[in-house]
Coordinates of C-alpha atoms in Angstrom, one line a residue:
X237 CA 169.2 166.0 124.8
X238 CA 167.1 168.9 125.5
X239 CA 166.4 170.3 122.5
X240 CA 165.1 166.7 121.0
X241 CA 162.8 166.5 124.9
X242 CA 161.8 170.6 123.7
X243 CA 160.8 168.6 119.7
X244 CA 158.7 166.8 121.7
X245 CA 156.3 168.2 124.0
X246 CA 156.0 171.5 120.8
X247 CA 154.6 169.1 119.2
X248 CA 152.8 167.8 121.4
X249 CA 152.0 170.4 123.0
X250 CA 150.6 171.9 118.7
X251 CA 148.9 168.8 118.5
X252 CA 146.7 168.8 121.9
X253 CA 145.8 172.1 120.9
X254 CA 144.9 170.8 117.3
X255 CA 143.0 168.5 118.9
X256 CA 141.2 170.9 120.6
X257 CA 140.1 173.5 117.7
X258 CA 139.1 170.5 115.8
X259 CA 136.4 169.8 119.1
X260 CA 135.5 173.1 118.9
X261 CA 135.0 174.2 115.7
X262 CA 132.4 170.9 115.4
X263 CA 130.9 171.9 118.7
X264 CA 130.0 175.6 117.9
X265 CA 129.2 173.6 113.9
X266 CA 126.2 171.4 115.5
X267 CA 125.1 174.5 117.8
X268 CA 125.2 176.7 115.3
X269 CA 123.3 174.3 113.0
X270 CA 120.5 173.2 116.0
X271 CA 120.5 177.2 116.8
X272 CA 120.2 178.0 113.1
X273 CA 117.2 175.2 113.5
X274 CA 114.7 176.7 116.1
X275 CA 115.6 180.1 115.1
X276 CA 114.6 179.9 111.2
X277 CA 110.7 178.0 114.0
X278 CA 110.6 180.7 116.0
X279 CA 110.8 183.5 112.9
X280 CA 107.6 181.6 110.7
X281 CA 105.6 180.9 113.7
X282 CA 105.7 184.8 114.7
X283 CA 105.4 185.4 110.7
X284 CA 102.9 183.5 110.4
X285 CA 101.1 185.4 114.0
X286 CA 102.1 188.0 112.9
X287 CA 98.9 188.9 109.7
X288 CA 95.9 190.9 111.2
X289 CA 93.1 188.8 108.8
X290 CA 94.9 185.8 108.2
X291 CA 97.2 185.0 105.0
X292 CA 94.7 183.3 101.6
X293 CA 96.5 180.0 100.4
X294 CA 96.6 178.7 96.1
X295 CA 96.2 175.8 97.6
X296 CA 96.7 173.1 95.0
X297 CA 96.6 169.7 94.4
X298 CA 97.0 166.4 92.1
X299 CA 100.3 165.3 91.1
X300 CA 102.0 168.1 89.5
X301 CA 99.0 170.9 90.3
X302 CA 97.1 168.9 87.6
X303 CA 93.1 169.6 89.3
X304 CA 94.0 172.8 89.7
X305 CA 93.3 175.1 93.2
X306 CA 91.3 176.1 95.5
X307 CA 91.2 179.9 98.0
X308 CA 92.0 178.7 101.1
X309 CA 92.4 181.4 104.3
X310 CA 94.3 180.8 107.1
X311 CA 94.6 182.6 111.0
X312 CA 97.2 181.3 112.8
X313 CA 97.4 181.9 116.7
X314 CA 101.2 180.0 117.4
X315 CA 98.1 176.3 118.1
X316 CA 95.7 176.9 116.3
X317 CA 94.0 177.9 112.8
X318 CA 91.0 178.7 111.8
X319 CA 90.9 178.0 107.7
X320 CA 87.5 178.9 105.2
X321 CA 87.4 178.5 101.6
X322 CA 85.0 178.9 98.7
X323 CA 84.0 174.8 98.5
X324 CA 83.9 172.2 100.5
X325 CA 82.1 168.6 100.8
X326 CA 77.9 168.5 100.6
X327 CA 77.8 170.1 104.3
X328 CA 80.4 172.8 104.0
X329 CA 78.4 176.3 103.1
X330 CA 81.4 178.1 101.5
X331 CA 83.1 180.9 103.9
X332 CA 82.1 179.2 107.2
X333 CA 85.9 178.7 109.3
X334 CA 87.2 176.0 111.1
X335 CA 89.3 175.6 113.5
X336 CA 91.7 173.3 113.6
X337 CA 95.1 172.5 115.3
X338 CA 99.5 172.9 113.3
X339 CA 103.0 173.2 113.3
X340 CA 106.1 175.2 112.6
X341 CA 108.2 172.6 113.4
X342 CA 112.3 171.5 111.8
X343 CA 112.8 168.8 110.3
X344 CA 115.5 168.2 107.1
X345 CA 114.2 171.7 106.3
X346 CA 110.9 174.8 107.8
X347 CA 107.9 173.1 107.8
X348 CA 104.6 174.2 108.1
X349 CA 102.5 170.6 108.9
X350 CA 98.1 171.1 110.4
X351 CA 97.9 167.0 112.0
X352 CA 94.3 167.9 113.5
X353 CA 92.1 166.8 110.9
X354 CA 90.9 169.8 109.1
X355 CA 88.4 168.3 106.5
X356 CA 89.0 172.1 104.3
X357 CA 92.4 170.7 103.9
X358 CA 92.1 167.0 104.8
X359 CA 89.3 166.4 102.1
X360 CA 92.6 166.6 99.6
X361 CA 94.5 164.2 101.1
X362 CA 93.5 161.6 103.2
X363 CA 92.1 157.8 101.5
X364 CA 89.4 156.7 98.7
X365 CA 90.3 153.2 98.7
X366 CA 92.2 151.3 96.7
X367 CA 94.7 153.5 98.5
X368 CA 94.6 156.7 96.3
X369 CA 93.3 160.4 97.4
X370 CA 93.9 163.8 95.4
X371 CA 96.8 164.4 95.1
X372 CA 96.8 166.1 98.1
X373 CA 99.0 167.6 101.2
X374 CA 98.5 168.6 104.5
X375 CA 102.6 169.1 105.3
X376 CA 104.6 171.9 104.1
X377 CA 108.1 172.3 103.7
X378 CA 108.6 176.8 104.4
X379 CA 110.6 177.8 101.0
X380 CA 110.9 180.9 102.9
X381 CA 108.5 183.2 104.8
X382 CA 108.2 187.0 104.2
X383 CA 105.6 189.5 106.6
X384 CA 104.3 190.2 102.5
X385 CA 105.0 185.9 101.2
X386 CA 105.2 182.7 102.7
X387 CA 106.3 179.8 99.6
X388 CA 105.4 176.4 100.8
X389 CA 106.1 173.6 98.4
X390 CA 103.9 170.1 99.4
X391 CA 106.6 167.9 101.2
X392 CA 105.1 164.8 99.1
X393 CA 102.8 165.9 95.6
X394 CA 106.1 168.9 95.4
X395 CA 103.2 171.2 94.4
X396 CA 105.1 174.8 95.0
X397 CA 102.0 177.4 96.5
X398 CA 101.7 181.7 97.2
X399 CA 100.4 183.3 100.7
X400 CA 100.0 186.1 100.7
X401 CA 98.3 188.9 103.8
X402 CA 94.7 189.3 104.1
X403 CA 94.6 193.0 103.3
X404 CA 92.8 194.8 106.4
X405 CA 89.5 196.0 106.1
X406 CA 88.0 193.1 103.3
X407 CA 86.6 190.0 105.8
X408 CA 86.6 186.6 104.5
X409 CA 82.8 186.5 104.2
X410 CA 83.1 189.6 101.6
X411 CA 86.9 187.9 99.5
X412 CA 85.1 184.4 100.1
X413 CA 81.6 186.0 98.5
X414 CA 83.6 187.6 95.3
X415 CA 85.7 184.5 93.9
X416 CA 82.2 182.7 94.4
X417 CA 80.5 185.4 92.7
X418 CA 83.7 185.6 89.4
X419 CA 83.1 181.2 88.7
X420 CA 79.5 181.8 89.1
X421 CA 78.5 184.7 86.8
X422 CA 82.6 183.1 84.2
X423 CA 79.7 179.6 84.3
X424 CA 80.8 178.7 81.0
X425 CA 83.9 176.4 79.9
X426 CA 84.5 177.5 76.8
X427 CA 86.7 180.4 75.6
X428 CA 88.9 181.3 72.3
X429 CA 91.6 183.8 74.1
X430 CA 92.0 186.9 71.4
X431 CA 93.9 189.6 70.1
X432 CA 92.4 191.4 68.4
X433 CA 89.7 190.0 67.4
X434 CA 92.5 187.5 66.6
X435 CA 92.0 184.0 68.1
X436 CA 95.4 182.6 69.3
X437 CA 94.1 179.3 71.5
X438 CA 90.9 177.9 72.2
X439 CA 89.7 177.3 76.2
X440 CA 88.2 174.2 77.3
X441 CA 87.7 174.6 81.0
X442 CA 88.2 170.4 82.6
X443 CA 84.8 168.3 84.2
X444 CA 86.6 166.4 86.8
X445 CA 89.0 169.4 88.5
X446 CA 89.0 171.6 90.9
X447 CA 90.2 174.3 88.1
X448 CA 92.1 172.9 85.3
X449 CA 91.9 174.4 81.8
X450 CA 93.3 173.0 78.5
X451 CA 94.8 175.0 75.9
X452 CA 93.5 173.3 72.3
X453 CA 95.9 175.8 69.3
X454 CA 93.2 177.0 66.3
X455 CA 93.4 173.7 64.5
X456 CA 93.1 172.1 67.8
X457 CA 95.9 169.1 66.8
X458 CA 98.9 170.5 70.4
X459 CA 96.9 170.8 74.2
X460 CA 98.2 171.6 76.6
X461 CA 97.0 172.3 79.7
X462 CA 97.0 174.8 82.0
X463 CA 96.1 174.5 86.0
X464 CA 94.5 178.1 87.5
X465 CA 92.5 179.2 90.6
X466 CA 89.2 181.4 90.7
X467 CA 90.7 184.9 93.1
X468 CA 88.1 187.8 93.7
X469 CA 88.4 189.3 90.2
X470 CA 88.7 186.8 88.1
X471 CA 91.3 183.7 87.5
X472 CA 95.2 183.2 88.1
X473 CA 97.1 180.6 85.3
X474 CA 99.5 178.3 88.3
X475 CA 102.9 179.5 85.9
X476 CA 102.9 182.2 83.6
X477 CA 101.1 181.3 80.0
X478 CA 103.8 181.4 77.2
X479 CA 101.7 182.7 73.7
X480 CA 102.7 184.4 70.9
X481 CA 105.8 185.4 72.7
X482 CA 104.0 187.2 75.8
X483 CA 103.4 185.7 78.8
X484 CA 100.4 185.9 80.7
X485 CA 98.6 184.5 83.9
X486 CA 96.6 187.5 85.9
X487 CA 92.9 188.3 84.1
X488 CA 90.5 190.2 86.0
X489 CA 86.1 188.8 84.1
X490 CA 84.2 191.6 82.3
X491 CA 81.0 191.1 83.2
X492 CA 79.6 194.0 81.0
X493 CA 81.5 192.3 77.8
X494 CA 81.6 188.7 79.3
X495 CA 85.2 187.6 79.3
X496 CA 88.6 188.0 81.0
X497 CA 91.6 190.0 80.8
X498 CA 95.0 190.3 80.7
X499 CA 96.2 192.8 83.2
X500 CA 100.0 191.3 81.8
X501 CA 102.5 194.4 81.5
X502 CA 102.2 194.7 78.1
X503 CA 99.9 191.2 76.8
X504 CA 96.1 193.8 78.3
X505 CA 94.8 193.6 74.9
X506 CA 94.6 189.8 75.3
X507 CA 91.1 188.2 76.2
X508 CA 89.3 184.8 76.7
X509 CA 86.6 185.5 75.5
X510 CA 83.2 182.8 76.3
X511 CA 81.5 181.8 73.8
X512 CA 78.2 179.0 73.6
X513 CA 79.7 174.9 72.4
X514 CA 77.5 173.9 69.6
X515 CA 74.9 172.2 70.5
X516 CA 74.5 173.3 73.3
X517 CA 71.0 172.7 75.4
X518 CA 69.3 174.7 78.0
X519 CA 67.7 173.7 80.9
X520 CA 64.3 173.2 79.5
X521 CA 65.6 171.1 76.2
X522 CA 65.8 168.3 78.8
X523 CA 62.2 167.8 80.3
X524 CA 59.8 166.1 78.9
X525 CA 59.2 162.3 79.5
X526 CA 62.0 159.7 77.6
X527 CA 61.4 155.4 77.0
X528 CA 65.6 154.6 79.2
X529 CA 67.7 151.3 77.9
X530 CA 69.7 149.8 80.6
X531 CA 71.5 147.6 79.9
X532 CA 71.6 145.4 83.5
X533 CA 74.7 143.1 84.6
X534 CA 72.8 140.5 85.9
X535 CA 69.7 140.8 83.9
X536 CA 71.2 142.4 80.9
X537 CA 68.6 145.4 78.6
X538 CA 65.0 146.2 79.8
X539 CA 63.6 149.2 78.5
X540 CA 61.2 151.2 80.6
X541 CA 58.9 154.8 80.4
X542 CA 61.3 157.7 82.9
X543 CA 60.4 161.2 83.4
X544 CA 62.9 163.8 83.9
X545 CA 61.3 166.8 85.7
X546 CA 61.7 170.2 87.4
X547 CA 63.6 170.1 91.0
X548 CA 65.7 173.6 91.7
X549 CA 64.9 175.2 88.0
X550 CA 67.3 176.0 86.4
X551 CA 69.9 173.8 88.6
X552 CA 68.7 170.3 89.1
X553 CA 66.2 167.5 87.6
X554 CA 63.8 164.6 89.4
X555 CA 65.4 161.5 87.0
X556 CA 62.1 159.3 87.7
X557 CA 62.2 155.8 88.3
X558 CA 65.1 153.5 86.9
X559 CA 64.7 150.4 88.2
X560 CA 62.5 151.3 91.4
X561 CA 64.7 154.9 92.3
X562 CA 65.1 158.3 91.9
X563 CA 67.6 160.2 90.7
X564 CA 68.6 163.7 91.0
X565 CA 70.4 165.2 88.0
X566 CA 71.5 168.7 88.4
X567 CA 72.4 171.0 85.0
X568 CA 75.8 171.3 84.3
X569 CA 74.5 175.9 83.2
X570 CA 78.1 175.7 82.1
X571 CA 78.8 173.2 79.0
X572 CA 74.3 172.9 78.9
X573 CA 74.7 168.6 79.9
X574 CA 73.9 167.0 82.8
X575 CA 75.7 165.9 85.3
X576 CA 74.3 162.1 87.5
X577 CA 77.0 163.0 90.6
X578 CA 77.4 159.9 93.2
X579 CA 74.5 160.2 95.4
X580 CA 72.3 159.3 98.1
X581 CA 69.3 157.4 96.9
X582 CA 65.8 156.2 98.4
X583 CA 64.3 152.7 96.8
X584 CA 60.6 153.9 96.5
X585 CA 59.5 150.1 97.4
X586 CA 62.2 149.6 100.3
X587 CA 63.1 151.1 103.0
X588 CA 67.0 149.8 103.2
X589 CA 69.7 153.0 102.5
X590 CA 71.3 153.3 98.7
X591 CA 75.0 154.6 98.0
X592 CA 75.0 155.4 93.8
X593 CA 78.3 155.2 92.6
X594 CA 79.5 156.6 89.1
X595 CA 81.0 155.5 86.7
X596 CA 81.4 151.9 88.5
X597 CA 84.0 153.1 91.0
X598 CA 84.6 151.1 94.5
X599 CA 81.0 151.6 97.0
X600 CA 83.1 154.3 99.9
X601 CA 80.3 156.6 99.8
X602 CA 81.4 158.0 103.3
X603 CA 84.6 159.5 101.0
X604 CA 81.9 160.4 97.9
X605 CA 79.8 162.5 100.0
X606 CA 82.9 164.2 101.8
X607 CA 84.4 165.8 98.5
X608 CA 83.5 168.5 97.1
X609 CA 80.6 168.1 93.4
X610 CA 83.6 168.8 90.8
X611 CA 85.9 166.8 92.6
X612 CA 82.9 163.9 93.0
X613 CA 82.6 161.0 90.6
X614 CA 79.8 161.0 88.2
X615 CA 77.9 160.9 84.4
X616 CA 77.2 163.3 82.2
X617 CA 75.1 162.9 79.3
X618 CA 76.6 162.3 75.6
X619 CA 74.0 163.0 73.5
X620 CA 74.2 161.3 70.1
X621 CA 70.9 161.6 68.4
X622 CA 68.8 165.3 67.7
X623 CA 66.0 163.7 67.0
X624 CA 64.9 161.7 68.8
X625 CA 66.4 163.2 71.2
X626 CA 68.9 161.2 72.6
X627 CA 71.7 160.2 74.6
X628 CA 73.8 158.0 77.2
X629 CA 76.0 158.6 80.6
X630 CA 79.3 158.7 80.7
X631 CA 82.0 159.6 82.9
X632 CA 82.2 163.0 82.8
X633 CA 85.8 162.7 83.2
X634 CA 87.0 161.3 80.9
X635 CA 83.6 160.0 79.6
X636 CA 84.8 156.2 78.8
X637 CA 83.4 154.4 81.6
X638 CA 79.4 154.5 81.7
X639 CA 78.6 152.0 84.0
X640 CA 76.9 153.2 87.5
X641 CA 76.8 151.0 90.6
X642 CA 74.0 151.1 93.2
X643 CA 75.7 150.1 96.4
X644 CA 73.3 149.1 99.8
X645 CA 74.2 149.9 103.3
X646 CA 72.4 149.2 107.0
X647 CA 71.8 152.5 107.8
X648 CA 72.6 156.4 105.8
X649 CA 75.6 156.9 108.1
X650 CA 77.5 156.3 105.7
X651 CA 80.6 156.7 107.4
X652 CA 79.9 153.9 109.8
X653 CA 77.2 151.5 109.0
X654 CA 78.6 148.2 107.1
X655 CA 78.6 147.5 103.1
X656 CA 76.1 145.1 102.1
X657 CA 77.1 144.9 98.6
X658 CA 75.9 146.4 95.3
X659 CA 72.4 146.3 95.0
X660 CA 72.3 147.5 90.9
X661 CA 74.8 148.0 88.1
X662 CA 73.7 149.3 85.0
X663 CA 76.9 149.0 82.7
X664 CA 75.3 151.4 80.6
X665 CA 72.0 153.7 80.1
X666 CA 70.6 155.9 76.9
X667 CA 67.4 157.7 77.2
X668 CA 65.7 158.9 74.0
X669 CA 63.6 161.3 74.8
X670 CA 59.1 160.3 73.2
X671 CA 56.9 162.2 70.8
X672 CA 60.1 164.3 70.4
X673 CA 59.0 165.2 66.4
X674 CA 55.8 165.9 66.9

């Protein structure tokens, strides 16, 4: 009996010990998991803070990088982030520092979130009407973090982005100016990819994006979208591009030779050489008097005489006047075309407030004004005849929609004023230059 009692006692003790061990292991696992998450947050927070001159983020927007990228410079202090960029809304001066709040926190993974409004990043993620936005993120999964590089992934749109420390001896102002100067100097939209003088591909910069190319085969039968970012030295493709078995990604701008030179190992003889597209027009070519035929939604086709005159020489014009409104036209040096961006306009006979939305988009003037000009809805001229010079306006991204809607507002504070409805709706605008053959 004592023997059986001893066996039962030992079994009971074993169960108690086993239960105690299992409970202890579970406690340790939970505590260890929490500790690991906390430690990772602290580590990432310190890495972000411990950079004397801040970080450079290659910020990509659009699903699958579809709109390209801009540079965001950031400096973190534990609670606030100072941020600057080469582009912003209409009122933003490139390089101006804007301060907002951020957090490093643990959810399912360690996250970097910008949780108070900063227009340099939130303008890409904010609503634009019809439950749409530009496909930008303001919450990021920290995929890896070292003092030399931080890899982020947008929480919603999943774009992977790289953040590297700014050199200690380069002021932010100089970095921003260098990027802007590259883009201004390499102004054309059209490039031939060449190797030893042989054309491999054509690269055409896309309108309506921050920075993407359409890469075409030499017979234009194959095309591929290539998002990229301008750098202080040239440009960088979002991911390596395979051409003739070579992986190319990084290019340096050669101002004297007017081309981008690949700097990747084994591919330094590959260049992107600019060329003027066929029928490229200079700034002066557009100046003159035109007969404008306007297809009005309410009244049908009407014709009137209008003028295009210089506003800022080499950059913009005044279109006077269509339907009693004067418009500012931009000269796009990159393509040799006119651009009619969405814009605030004034009537020649009324003190009311009006906003022209190109391509028939909704009347949310304040969202259009909060965007960089490259991403605003706009119209671009499409030439149909050279003599007399004839063109119409079409959507600058798709070149399909040709409409222009003028919305009326109760004040010029578009973000807070009431939308009173559309004032005019032009289905198309056709321009024929007068006295062209004389």
